[in-house]
Amino acid sequence: MRDDGVVAADKQRGKQSVRDMVISLGVIVLAAWVIYLFVPHDEHQDPVKPVSYRVELDSARRAAPYPVLAPHGLSDDWRPTSVTYEPEGQQGAAWHLGFMAPGDEYAAVEQSDQSRPAKFIEDVTHKASKTAKTDTFGGEKWTRYEGEKYDALVLEDPENKVTTVVTGTASFARLGELADSLTSGKAAEEAASKAADEAARKEADKAAEGTDESGKG
């Protein structure tokens, strides 16, 4: 049997360990609270970061074997969030330009010269299905596709061997607004430049706000 004094000592050490753990936890919580109070943060800050797509658009237009489309005349409520051009991939020469549309819905322009347009459409629309409905934008008939995740407007251009898809979670009204704004001319380049300037201005404003907050702290 263990000596009563040893047992008492063990119990005392156990109590001390518990007290040490409680004190350590208290110190951690206090440190976290201090950091929360004094580090600048904005719970209402917009998580969407607009991107510039002027350089990518210029490069794509020089390289693509088809007329690359981009919007012109959209309001500032349309915020470009992603842009890529892949010259040689599984989808052929593929152009992508994504936006956060008004109402915080997603909409994107997808183009490709893939030899199997149906496969390209299926991929970028997440398997949306073709319907008998059409809409006319820019003198061209766009076919509506409806899906569980994305809806889409699709324009197939056999002459230029390119398929253009305007797709996303946005409504058909918004998708139509984007489709109707698309152009392959200089106007789109000017719109891209404006978007780049706007993105740069917002980043500068954000940096200035951070500096002001740091100065106040």
Coordinates of C-alpha atoms in Angstrom, one line a residue:
M1 CA 0.0 0.0 0.0
R2 CA 1.1 3.5 -0.7
D3 CA 1.9 5.8 2.2
D4 CA -0.8 8.4 3.0
G5 CA 1.7 11.1 2.7
V6 CA 2.7 10.1 -0.8
V7 CA -1.0 9.9 -1.8
A8 CA -1.6 13.4 -0.4
A9 CA 1.4 14.7 -2.3
D10 CA 0.2 13.2 -5.6
K11 CA -3.2 14.8 -5.1
Q12 CA -1.6 18.2 -4.3
R13 CA 0.5 17.9 -7.5
G14 CA -2.6 17.1 -9.5
K15 CA -4.4 20.1 -8.2
Q16 CA -1.4 22.3 -9.0
S17 CA -1.4 20.9 -12.5
V18 CA -5.0 21.8 -13.0
R19 CA -4.4 25.3 -11.7
D20 CA -1.5 25.7 -14.0
M21 CA -3.6 24.6 -17.0
V22 CA -6.4 27.0 -16.1
I23 CA -3.9 29.9 -15.7
S24 CA -2.3 29.1 -19.1
L25 CA -5.7 28.9 -20.8
G26 CA -6.6 32.3 -19.2
V27 CA -3.4 33.9 -20.5
I28 CA -4.1 32.5 -24.0
V29 CA -7.7 33.8 -24.1
L30 CA -6.5 37.2 -22.7
A31 CA -3.8 37.5 -25.4
A32 CA -6.3 36.6 -28.1
W33 CA -8.7 39.3 -26.9
V34 CA -6.0 41.9 -26.9
I35 CA -5.1 41.0 -30.4
Y36 CA -8.7 41.2 -31.5
L37 CA -9.1 44.7 -29.9
F38 CA -6.0 46.3 -31.3
V39 CA -5.5 44.6 -34.7
P40 CA -7.5 46.5 -37.4
H41 CA -10.4 44.5 -38.8
D42 CA -13.6 45.2 -40.7
E43 CA -16.4 42.7 -40.4
H44 CA -18.2 44.4 -43.2
Q45 CA -15.3 44.4 -45.7
D46 CA -16.2 43.0 -49.1
P47 CA -14.3 39.7 -49.6
V48 CA -14.5 40.1 -53.4
K49 CA -11.3 41.4 -54.9
P50 CA -11.7 42.7 -58.4
V51 CA -8.9 41.8 -60.8
S52 CA -7.4 43.5 -63.9
Y53 CA -7.7 41.6 -67.1
R54 CA -6.3 44.0 -69.7
V55 CA -3.0 42.2 -70.1
E56 CA -4.6 38.8 -70.4
L57 CA -7.2 40.1 -72.9
D58 CA -4.5 41.6 -75.1
S59 CA -2.4 38.4 -75.0
A60 CA -5.4 36.2 -75.7
R61 CA -6.4 38.3 -78.7
R62 CA -2.9 38.1 -80.2
A63 CA -2.7 34.3 -79.6
A64 CA -6.2 32.9 -80.1
P65 CA -7.4 31.5 -83.4
Y66 CA -10.8 33.1 -83.0
P67 CA -12.2 36.5 -82.0
V68 CA -11.9 36.7 -78.2
L69 CA -14.9 38.4 -76.6
A70 CA -15.0 40.7 -73.6
P71 CA -17.7 43.0 -72.2
H72 CA -18.2 46.7 -72.9
G73 CA -20.6 49.0 -71.2
L74 CA -21.3 47.0 -68.1
S75 CA -21.9 49.0 -64.9
D76 CA -19.3 49.0 -62.1
D77 CA -21.5 46.6 -60.2
W78 CA -20.0 43.9 -62.5
R79 CA -16.7 43.0 -60.8
P80 CA -14.1 40.9 -62.7
T81 CA -12.8 38.2 -60.4
S82 CA -10.9 35.7 -62.6
V83 CA -9.3 35.6 -66.0
T84 CA -7.3 32.9 -67.9
Y85 CA -6.3 32.0 -71.4
E86 CA -5.0 28.5 -72.1
P87 CA -3.6 28.1 -75.7
E88 CA -3.4 24.4 -75.7
G89 CA -5.3 22.2 -73.2
Q90 CA -8.1 19.6 -73.0
Q91 CA -10.5 22.3 -74.0
G92 CA -8.4 23.5 -76.9
A93 CA -7.6 27.2 -77.0
A94 CA -9.8 28.4 -74.0
W95 CA -10.6 31.9 -72.8
H96 CA -12.3 32.5 -69.4
L97 CA -13.4 35.7 -67.8
G98 CA -15.4 35.5 -64.6
F99 CA -17.5 38.2 -62.9
M100 CA -19.3 38.8 -59.6
A101 CA -22.6 40.1 -61.1
P102 CA -25.0 42.4 -59.4
G103 CA -26.8 40.6 -56.6
D104 CA -23.6 38.7 -55.8
E105 CA -24.2 36.0 -58.4
Y106 CA -21.5 34.5 -60.6
A107 CA -21.3 34.9 -64.3
A108 CA -18.6 34.0 -66.8
V109 CA -17.6 34.2 -70.4
E110 CA -16.1 30.9 -71.7
Q111 CA -14.8 30.4 -75.2
S112 CA -13.1 27.5 -77.0
D113 CA -12.2 26.1 -80.4
Q114 CA -12.5 22.5 -79.0
S115 CA -13.5 20.1 -81.8
R116 CA -16.4 18.8 -79.6
P117 CA -18.5 21.8 -78.7
A118 CA -20.9 19.6 -76.8
K119 CA -18.2 18.4 -74.4
F120 CA -16.9 22.0 -73.8
I121 CA -20.5 23.2 -73.1
E122 CA -21.1 20.3 -70.7
D123 CA -17.8 21.0 -68.8
V124 CA -18.2 24.8 -68.3
T125 CA -21.9 24.6 -67.5
H126 CA -21.6 21.6 -65.1
K127 CA -23.8 19.5 -67.3
A128 CA -26.6 22.0 -68.1
S129 CA -29.1 20.7 -70.6
K130 CA -30.0 22.3 -73.9
T131 CA -33.5 23.8 -74.3
A132 CA -35.6 24.9 -77.2
K133 CA -35.5 28.5 -76.0
T134 CA -33.3 31.1 -77.7
D135 CA -32.5 34.8 -77.1
T136 CA -31.1 37.3 -79.6
F137 CA -28.1 39.5 -78.6
G138 CA -25.9 41.4 -81.1
G139 CA -27.9 40.0 -84.0
E140 CA -27.0 36.4 -83.0
K141 CA -29.3 33.7 -81.6
W142 CA -28.1 32.3 -78.3
T143 CA -29.5 29.0 -77.1
R144 CA -30.5 28.6 -73.4
Y145 CA -29.2 25.8 -71.3
E146 CA -30.6 25.0 -67.9
G147 CA -28.8 23.1 -65.1
E148 CA -28.9 22.3 -61.4
K149 CA -25.8 24.4 -60.8
Y150 CA -25.4 26.8 -63.7
D151 CA -27.7 28.1 -66.4
A152 CA -26.1 29.3 -69.7
L153 CA -26.5 31.1 -73.0
V154 CA -24.6 29.4 -75.8
L155 CA -23.5 30.7 -79.2
E156 CA -21.9 28.3 -81.7
D157 CA -19.9 29.9 -84.5
P158 CA -18.9 27.2 -87.1
E159 CA -17.4 29.9 -89.4
N160 CA -14.8 30.9 -86.8
K161 CA -14.7 27.4 -85.2
V162 CA -15.5 28.8 -81.7
T163 CA -18.1 28.2 -79.1
T164 CA -19.0 31.0 -76.7
V165 CA -20.8 30.2 -73.4
V166 CA -22.1 32.8 -70.9
T167 CA -22.8 30.8 -67.8
G168 CA -23.1 30.9 -64.0
T169 CA -25.5 31.1 -61.1
A170 CA -26.8 34.5 -62.2
S171 CA -30.3 34.8 -63.7
F172 CA -30.9 34.6 -67.5
A173 CA -31.6 38.3 -67.4
R174 CA -28.1 38.9 -66.0
L175 CA -26.5 36.4 -68.3
G176 CA -28.2 38.1 -71.2
E177 CA -26.9 41.4 -70.0
L178 CA -23.4 40.0 -70.1
A179 CA -23.9 38.3 -73.5
D180 CA -25.3 41.5 -75.0
S181 CA -22.2 43.5 -73.9
L182 CA -19.7 41.2 -75.5
T183 CA -17.5 42.6 -78.3
S184 CA -14.2 41.7 -79.9
G185 CA -13.2 45.2 -80.7
K186 CA -11.4 48.1 -79.1
A187 CA -14.3 49.0 -76.9
A188 CA -13.7 45.8 -74.9
E189 CA -10.1 46.8 -74.4
E190 CA -11.1 50.2 -73.1
A191 CA -13.5 48.5 -70.7
A192 CA -10.7 46.2 -69.5
S193 CA -8.5 49.2 -69.0
K194 CA -11.2 50.9 -66.9
A195 CA -11.7 47.7 -64.9
A196 CA -7.9 47.6 -64.3
D197 CA -7.9 51.3 -63.1
E198 CA -10.9 50.6 -60.8
A199 CA -9.2 47.6 -59.3
A200 CA -6.0 49.5 -58.7
R201 CA -8.0 52.4 -57.1
K202 CA -9.8 50.1 -54.7
E203 CA -6.5 48.4 -53.7
A204 CA -5.0 51.9 -53.1
D205 CA -8.0 52.9 -51.0
K206 CA -7.8 49.7 -49.0
A207 CA -4.1 50.2 -48.4
A208 CA -4.7 53.8 -47.3
E209 CA -7.4 52.7 -44.9
G210 CA -5.0 50.2 -43.4
T211 CA -2.4 52.9 -42.9
D212 CA -5.0 55.2 -41.2
E213 CA -6.1 52.4 -38.8
S214 CA -2.5 51.6 -37.9
G215 CA -1.8 55.3 -37.2
K216 CA -4.8 55.4 -34.9
G217 CA -3.6 52.4 -33.0

